[in-house]
Short mmCIF file of N, CA and C in Angstrom, two decimals:
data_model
loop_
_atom_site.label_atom_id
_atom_site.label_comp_id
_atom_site.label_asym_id
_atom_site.label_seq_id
_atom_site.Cartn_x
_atom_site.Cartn_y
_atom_site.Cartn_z
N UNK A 1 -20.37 -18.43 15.36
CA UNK A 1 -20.04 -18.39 13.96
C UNK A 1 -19.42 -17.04 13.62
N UNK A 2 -18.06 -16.90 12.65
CA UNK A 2 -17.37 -15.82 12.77
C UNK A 2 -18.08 -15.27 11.29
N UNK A 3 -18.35 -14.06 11.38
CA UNK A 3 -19.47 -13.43 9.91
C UNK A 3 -17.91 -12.83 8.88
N UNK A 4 -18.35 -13.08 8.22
CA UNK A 4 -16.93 -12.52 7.29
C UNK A 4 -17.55 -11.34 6.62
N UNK A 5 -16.32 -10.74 6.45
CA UNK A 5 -16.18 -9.13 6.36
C UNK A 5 -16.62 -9.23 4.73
N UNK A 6 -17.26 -8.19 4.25
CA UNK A 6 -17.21 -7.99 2.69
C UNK A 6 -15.85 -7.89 2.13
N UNK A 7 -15.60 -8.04 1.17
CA UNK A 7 -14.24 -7.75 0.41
C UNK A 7 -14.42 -6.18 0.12
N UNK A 8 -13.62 -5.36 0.44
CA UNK A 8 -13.74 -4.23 -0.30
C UNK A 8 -12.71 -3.96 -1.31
N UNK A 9 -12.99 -3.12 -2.23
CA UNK A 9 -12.66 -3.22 -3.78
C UNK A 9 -12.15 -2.13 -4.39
N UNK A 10 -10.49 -2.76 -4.78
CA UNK A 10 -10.09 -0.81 -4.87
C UNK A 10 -10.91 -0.18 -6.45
N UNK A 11 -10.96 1.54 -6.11
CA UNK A 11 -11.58 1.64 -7.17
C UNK A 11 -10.40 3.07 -7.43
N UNK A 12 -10.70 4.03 -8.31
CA UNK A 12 -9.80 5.05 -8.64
C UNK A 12 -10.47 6.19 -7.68
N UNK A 13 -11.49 5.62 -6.97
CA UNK A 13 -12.28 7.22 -6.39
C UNK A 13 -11.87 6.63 -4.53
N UNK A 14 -11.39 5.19 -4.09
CA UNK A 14 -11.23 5.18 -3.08
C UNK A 14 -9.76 6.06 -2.34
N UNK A 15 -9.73 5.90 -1.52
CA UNK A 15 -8.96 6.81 -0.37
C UNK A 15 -7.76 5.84 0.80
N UNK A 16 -6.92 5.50 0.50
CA UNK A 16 -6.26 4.32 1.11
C UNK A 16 -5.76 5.02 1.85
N UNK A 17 -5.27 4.64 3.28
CA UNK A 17 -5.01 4.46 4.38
C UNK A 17 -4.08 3.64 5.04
N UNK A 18 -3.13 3.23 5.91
CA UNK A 18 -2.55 2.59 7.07
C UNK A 18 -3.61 2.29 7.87
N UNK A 19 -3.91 1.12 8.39
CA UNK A 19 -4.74 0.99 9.60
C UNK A 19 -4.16 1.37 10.74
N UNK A 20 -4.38 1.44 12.01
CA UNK A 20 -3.91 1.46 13.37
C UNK A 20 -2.35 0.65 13.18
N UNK A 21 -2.75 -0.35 13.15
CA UNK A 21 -2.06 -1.47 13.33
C UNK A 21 -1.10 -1.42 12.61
N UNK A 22 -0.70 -0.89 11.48
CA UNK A 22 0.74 -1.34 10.82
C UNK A 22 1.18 0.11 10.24
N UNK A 23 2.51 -0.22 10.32
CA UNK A 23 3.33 0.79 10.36
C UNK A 23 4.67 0.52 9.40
N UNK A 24 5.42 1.33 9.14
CA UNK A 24 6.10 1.24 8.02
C UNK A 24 7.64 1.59 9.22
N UNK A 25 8.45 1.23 9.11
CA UNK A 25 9.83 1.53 9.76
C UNK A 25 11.36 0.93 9.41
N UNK A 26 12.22 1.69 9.81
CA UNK A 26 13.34 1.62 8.94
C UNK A 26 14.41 0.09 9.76
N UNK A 27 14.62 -0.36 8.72
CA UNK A 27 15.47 -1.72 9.49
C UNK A 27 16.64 -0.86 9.39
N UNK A 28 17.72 -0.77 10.34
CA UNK A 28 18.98 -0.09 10.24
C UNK A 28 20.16 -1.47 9.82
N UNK A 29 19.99 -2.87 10.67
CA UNK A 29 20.69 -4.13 10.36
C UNK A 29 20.52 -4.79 8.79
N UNK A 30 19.17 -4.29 8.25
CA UNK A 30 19.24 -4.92 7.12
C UNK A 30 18.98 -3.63 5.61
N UNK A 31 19.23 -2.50 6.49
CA UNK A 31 18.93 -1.26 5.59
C UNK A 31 17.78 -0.94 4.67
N UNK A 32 17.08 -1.21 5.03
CA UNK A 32 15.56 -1.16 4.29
C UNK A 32 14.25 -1.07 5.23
N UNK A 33 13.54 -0.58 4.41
CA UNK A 33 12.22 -0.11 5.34
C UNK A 33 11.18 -1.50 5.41
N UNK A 34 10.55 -1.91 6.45
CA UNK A 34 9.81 -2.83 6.49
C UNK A 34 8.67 -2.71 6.85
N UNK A 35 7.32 -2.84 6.59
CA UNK A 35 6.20 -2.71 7.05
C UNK A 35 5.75 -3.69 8.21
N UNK A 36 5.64 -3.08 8.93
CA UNK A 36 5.16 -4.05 10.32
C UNK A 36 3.43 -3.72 10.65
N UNK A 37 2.89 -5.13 10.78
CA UNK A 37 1.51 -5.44 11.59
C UNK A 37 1.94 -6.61 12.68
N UNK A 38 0.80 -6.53 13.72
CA UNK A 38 1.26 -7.98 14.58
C UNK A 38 1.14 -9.00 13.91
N UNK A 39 2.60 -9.91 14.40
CA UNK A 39 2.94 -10.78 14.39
C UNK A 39 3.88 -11.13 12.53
N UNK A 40 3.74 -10.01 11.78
CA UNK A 40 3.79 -10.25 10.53
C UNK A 40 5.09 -8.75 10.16
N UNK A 41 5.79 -9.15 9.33
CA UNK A 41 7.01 -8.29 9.14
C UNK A 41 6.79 -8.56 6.93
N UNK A 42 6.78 -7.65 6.50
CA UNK A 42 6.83 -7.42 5.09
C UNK A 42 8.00 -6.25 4.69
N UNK A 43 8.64 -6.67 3.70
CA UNK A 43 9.84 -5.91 2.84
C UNK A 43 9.46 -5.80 1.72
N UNK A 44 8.85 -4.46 1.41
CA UNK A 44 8.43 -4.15 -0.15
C UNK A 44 9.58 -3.34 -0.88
N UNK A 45 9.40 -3.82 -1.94
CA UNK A 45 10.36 -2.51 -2.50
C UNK A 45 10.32 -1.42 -2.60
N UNK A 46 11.02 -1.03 -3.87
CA UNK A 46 10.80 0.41 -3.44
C UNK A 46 9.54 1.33 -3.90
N UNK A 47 9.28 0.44 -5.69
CA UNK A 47 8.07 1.17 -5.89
C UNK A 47 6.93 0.62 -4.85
N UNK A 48 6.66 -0.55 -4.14
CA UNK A 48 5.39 -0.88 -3.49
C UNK A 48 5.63 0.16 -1.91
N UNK A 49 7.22 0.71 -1.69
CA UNK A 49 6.89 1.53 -0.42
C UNK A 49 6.53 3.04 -1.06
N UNK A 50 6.97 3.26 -2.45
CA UNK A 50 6.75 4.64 -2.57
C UNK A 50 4.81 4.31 -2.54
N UNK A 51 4.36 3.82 -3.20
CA UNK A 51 2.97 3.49 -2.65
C UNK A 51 2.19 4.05 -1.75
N UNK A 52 2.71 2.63 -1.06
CA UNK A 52 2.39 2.74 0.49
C UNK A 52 2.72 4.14 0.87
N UNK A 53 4.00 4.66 0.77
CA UNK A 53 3.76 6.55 1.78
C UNK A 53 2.57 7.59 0.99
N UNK A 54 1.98 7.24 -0.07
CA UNK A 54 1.08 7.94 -0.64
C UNK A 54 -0.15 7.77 -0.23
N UNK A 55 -0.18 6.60 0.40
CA UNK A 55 -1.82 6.07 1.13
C UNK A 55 -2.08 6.96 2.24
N UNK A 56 -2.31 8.40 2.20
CA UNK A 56 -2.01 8.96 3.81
C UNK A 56 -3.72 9.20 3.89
N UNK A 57 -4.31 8.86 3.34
CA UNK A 57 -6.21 8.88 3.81
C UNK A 57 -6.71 10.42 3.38
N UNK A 58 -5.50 11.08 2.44
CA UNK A 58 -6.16 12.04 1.74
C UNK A 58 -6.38 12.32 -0.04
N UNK A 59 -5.18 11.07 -0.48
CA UNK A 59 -5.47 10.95 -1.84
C UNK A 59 -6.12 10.04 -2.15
N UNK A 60 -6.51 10.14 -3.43
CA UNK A 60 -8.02 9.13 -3.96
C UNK A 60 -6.57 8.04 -4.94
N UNK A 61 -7.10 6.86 -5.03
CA UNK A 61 -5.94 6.09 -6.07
C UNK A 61 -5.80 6.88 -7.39
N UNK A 62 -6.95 7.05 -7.57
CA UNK A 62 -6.47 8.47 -8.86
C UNK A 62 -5.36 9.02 -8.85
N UNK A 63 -5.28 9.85 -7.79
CA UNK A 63 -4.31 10.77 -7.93
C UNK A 63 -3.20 10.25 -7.21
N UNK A 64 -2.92 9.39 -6.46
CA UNK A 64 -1.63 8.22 -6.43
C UNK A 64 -0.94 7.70 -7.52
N UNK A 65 -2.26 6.96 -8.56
CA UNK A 65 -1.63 6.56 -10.00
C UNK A 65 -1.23 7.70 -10.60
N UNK A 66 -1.64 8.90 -10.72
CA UNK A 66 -1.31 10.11 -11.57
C UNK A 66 0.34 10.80 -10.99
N UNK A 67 0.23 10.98 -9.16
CA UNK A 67 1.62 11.13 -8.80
C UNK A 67 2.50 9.85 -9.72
N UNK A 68 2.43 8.62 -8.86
CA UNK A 68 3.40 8.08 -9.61
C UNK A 68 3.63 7.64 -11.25
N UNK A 69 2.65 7.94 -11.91
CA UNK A 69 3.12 8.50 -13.37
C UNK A 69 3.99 9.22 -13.71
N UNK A 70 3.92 10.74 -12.98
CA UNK A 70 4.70 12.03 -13.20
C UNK A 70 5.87 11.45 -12.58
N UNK A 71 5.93 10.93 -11.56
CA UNK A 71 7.57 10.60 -10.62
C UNK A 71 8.39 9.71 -12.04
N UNK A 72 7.71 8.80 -12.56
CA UNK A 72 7.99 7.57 -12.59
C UNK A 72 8.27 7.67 -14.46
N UNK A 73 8.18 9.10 -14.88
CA UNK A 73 7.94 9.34 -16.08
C UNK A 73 7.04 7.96 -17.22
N UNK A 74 6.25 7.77 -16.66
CA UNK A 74 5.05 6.69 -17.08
C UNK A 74 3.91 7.10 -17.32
N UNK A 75 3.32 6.50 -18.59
CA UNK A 75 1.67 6.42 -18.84
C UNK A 75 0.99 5.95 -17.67
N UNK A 76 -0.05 6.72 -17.54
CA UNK A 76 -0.73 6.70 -16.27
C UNK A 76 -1.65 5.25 -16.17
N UNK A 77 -1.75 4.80 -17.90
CA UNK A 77 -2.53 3.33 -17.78
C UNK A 77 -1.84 2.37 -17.52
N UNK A 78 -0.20 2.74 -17.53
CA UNK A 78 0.49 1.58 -17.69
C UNK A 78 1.07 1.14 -15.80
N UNK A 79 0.69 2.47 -15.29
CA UNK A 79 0.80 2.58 -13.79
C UNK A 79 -0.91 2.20 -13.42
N UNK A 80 -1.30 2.43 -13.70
CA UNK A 80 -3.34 2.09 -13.31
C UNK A 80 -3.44 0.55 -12.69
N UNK A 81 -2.91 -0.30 -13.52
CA UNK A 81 -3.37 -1.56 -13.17
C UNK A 81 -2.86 -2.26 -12.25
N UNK A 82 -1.07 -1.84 -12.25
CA UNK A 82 0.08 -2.29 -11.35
C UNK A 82 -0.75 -1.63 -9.84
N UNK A 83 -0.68 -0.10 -9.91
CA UNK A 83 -1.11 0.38 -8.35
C UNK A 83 -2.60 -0.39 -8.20
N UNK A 84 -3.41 -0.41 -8.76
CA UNK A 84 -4.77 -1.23 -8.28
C UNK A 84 -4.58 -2.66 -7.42
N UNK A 85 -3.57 -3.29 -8.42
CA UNK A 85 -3.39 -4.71 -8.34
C UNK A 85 -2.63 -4.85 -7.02
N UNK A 86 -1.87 -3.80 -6.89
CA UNK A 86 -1.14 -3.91 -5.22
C UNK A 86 -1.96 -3.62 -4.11
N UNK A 87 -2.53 -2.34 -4.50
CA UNK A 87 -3.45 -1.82 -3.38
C UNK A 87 -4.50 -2.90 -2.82
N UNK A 88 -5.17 -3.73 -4.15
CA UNK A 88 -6.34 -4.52 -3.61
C UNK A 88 -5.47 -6.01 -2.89
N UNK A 89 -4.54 -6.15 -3.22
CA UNK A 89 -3.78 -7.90 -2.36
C UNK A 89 -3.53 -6.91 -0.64
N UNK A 90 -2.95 -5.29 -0.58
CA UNK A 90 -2.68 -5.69 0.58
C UNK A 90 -3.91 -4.80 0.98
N UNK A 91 -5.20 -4.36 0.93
CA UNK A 91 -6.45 -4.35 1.40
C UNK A 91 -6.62 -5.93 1.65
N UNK A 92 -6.33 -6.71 1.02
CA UNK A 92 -6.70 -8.55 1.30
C UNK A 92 -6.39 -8.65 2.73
N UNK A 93 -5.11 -8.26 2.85
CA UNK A 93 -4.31 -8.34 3.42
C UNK A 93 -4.76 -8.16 4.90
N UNK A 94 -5.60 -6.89 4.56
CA UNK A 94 -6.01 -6.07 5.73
C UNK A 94 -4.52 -4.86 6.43
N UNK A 95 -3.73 -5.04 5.43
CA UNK A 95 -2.08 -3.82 5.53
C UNK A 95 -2.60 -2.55 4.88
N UNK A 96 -4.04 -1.97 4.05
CA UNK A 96 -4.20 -0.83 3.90
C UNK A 96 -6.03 -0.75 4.13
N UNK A 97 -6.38 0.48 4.38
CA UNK A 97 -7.70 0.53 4.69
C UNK A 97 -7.77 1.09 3.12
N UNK A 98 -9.33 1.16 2.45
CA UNK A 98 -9.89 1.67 1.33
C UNK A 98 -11.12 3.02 2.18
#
């Protein structure tokens, strides 16, 4: 019997990450960056890759939502829910660690 994993749950105090396994790299044929895990190929845009390069396992989502506020000249609530809401589908995903 396979035990299933808890869901873990983004919060503003967690710490996101790349797992081992997936990696972010540049398509040169189709000019865009693609996130690669086995067997699985994803094309985010641009705000979900600026994201993703902020997940480096030393900022808290706090201060991810707060960078991309300042980048993004945005209210930080109006960025809060969008970065949560991404972060926790590709934690689903198992494409970012918490």
């Amino acid at each position: 019997m396979m035990a299933l994993r808890e869901r873990a749950m983004v919060s503003p105090q967690s710490v996101p990450s790349p797992p081992k396994h997936v990696r972010i790299q540049y398509d040169p044929v189709r000019q865009a960056f693609a996130v690669l895990s086995p067997e699985k190929v994803f094309w985010p845009n641009d705000i979900s890759l600026d994201i993703l390069r902020r997940c480096d396992g030393r900022s808290t989502v706090g201060h991810i939502i707060a960078g991309l506020a300042a980048d993004y000249d945005a209210k930080q609530e109006a960025v809060a829910a969008d970065v949560i809401a991404f972060l926790q589908e590709w934690s689903d995903k198992l494409l970012v660690k918490l």
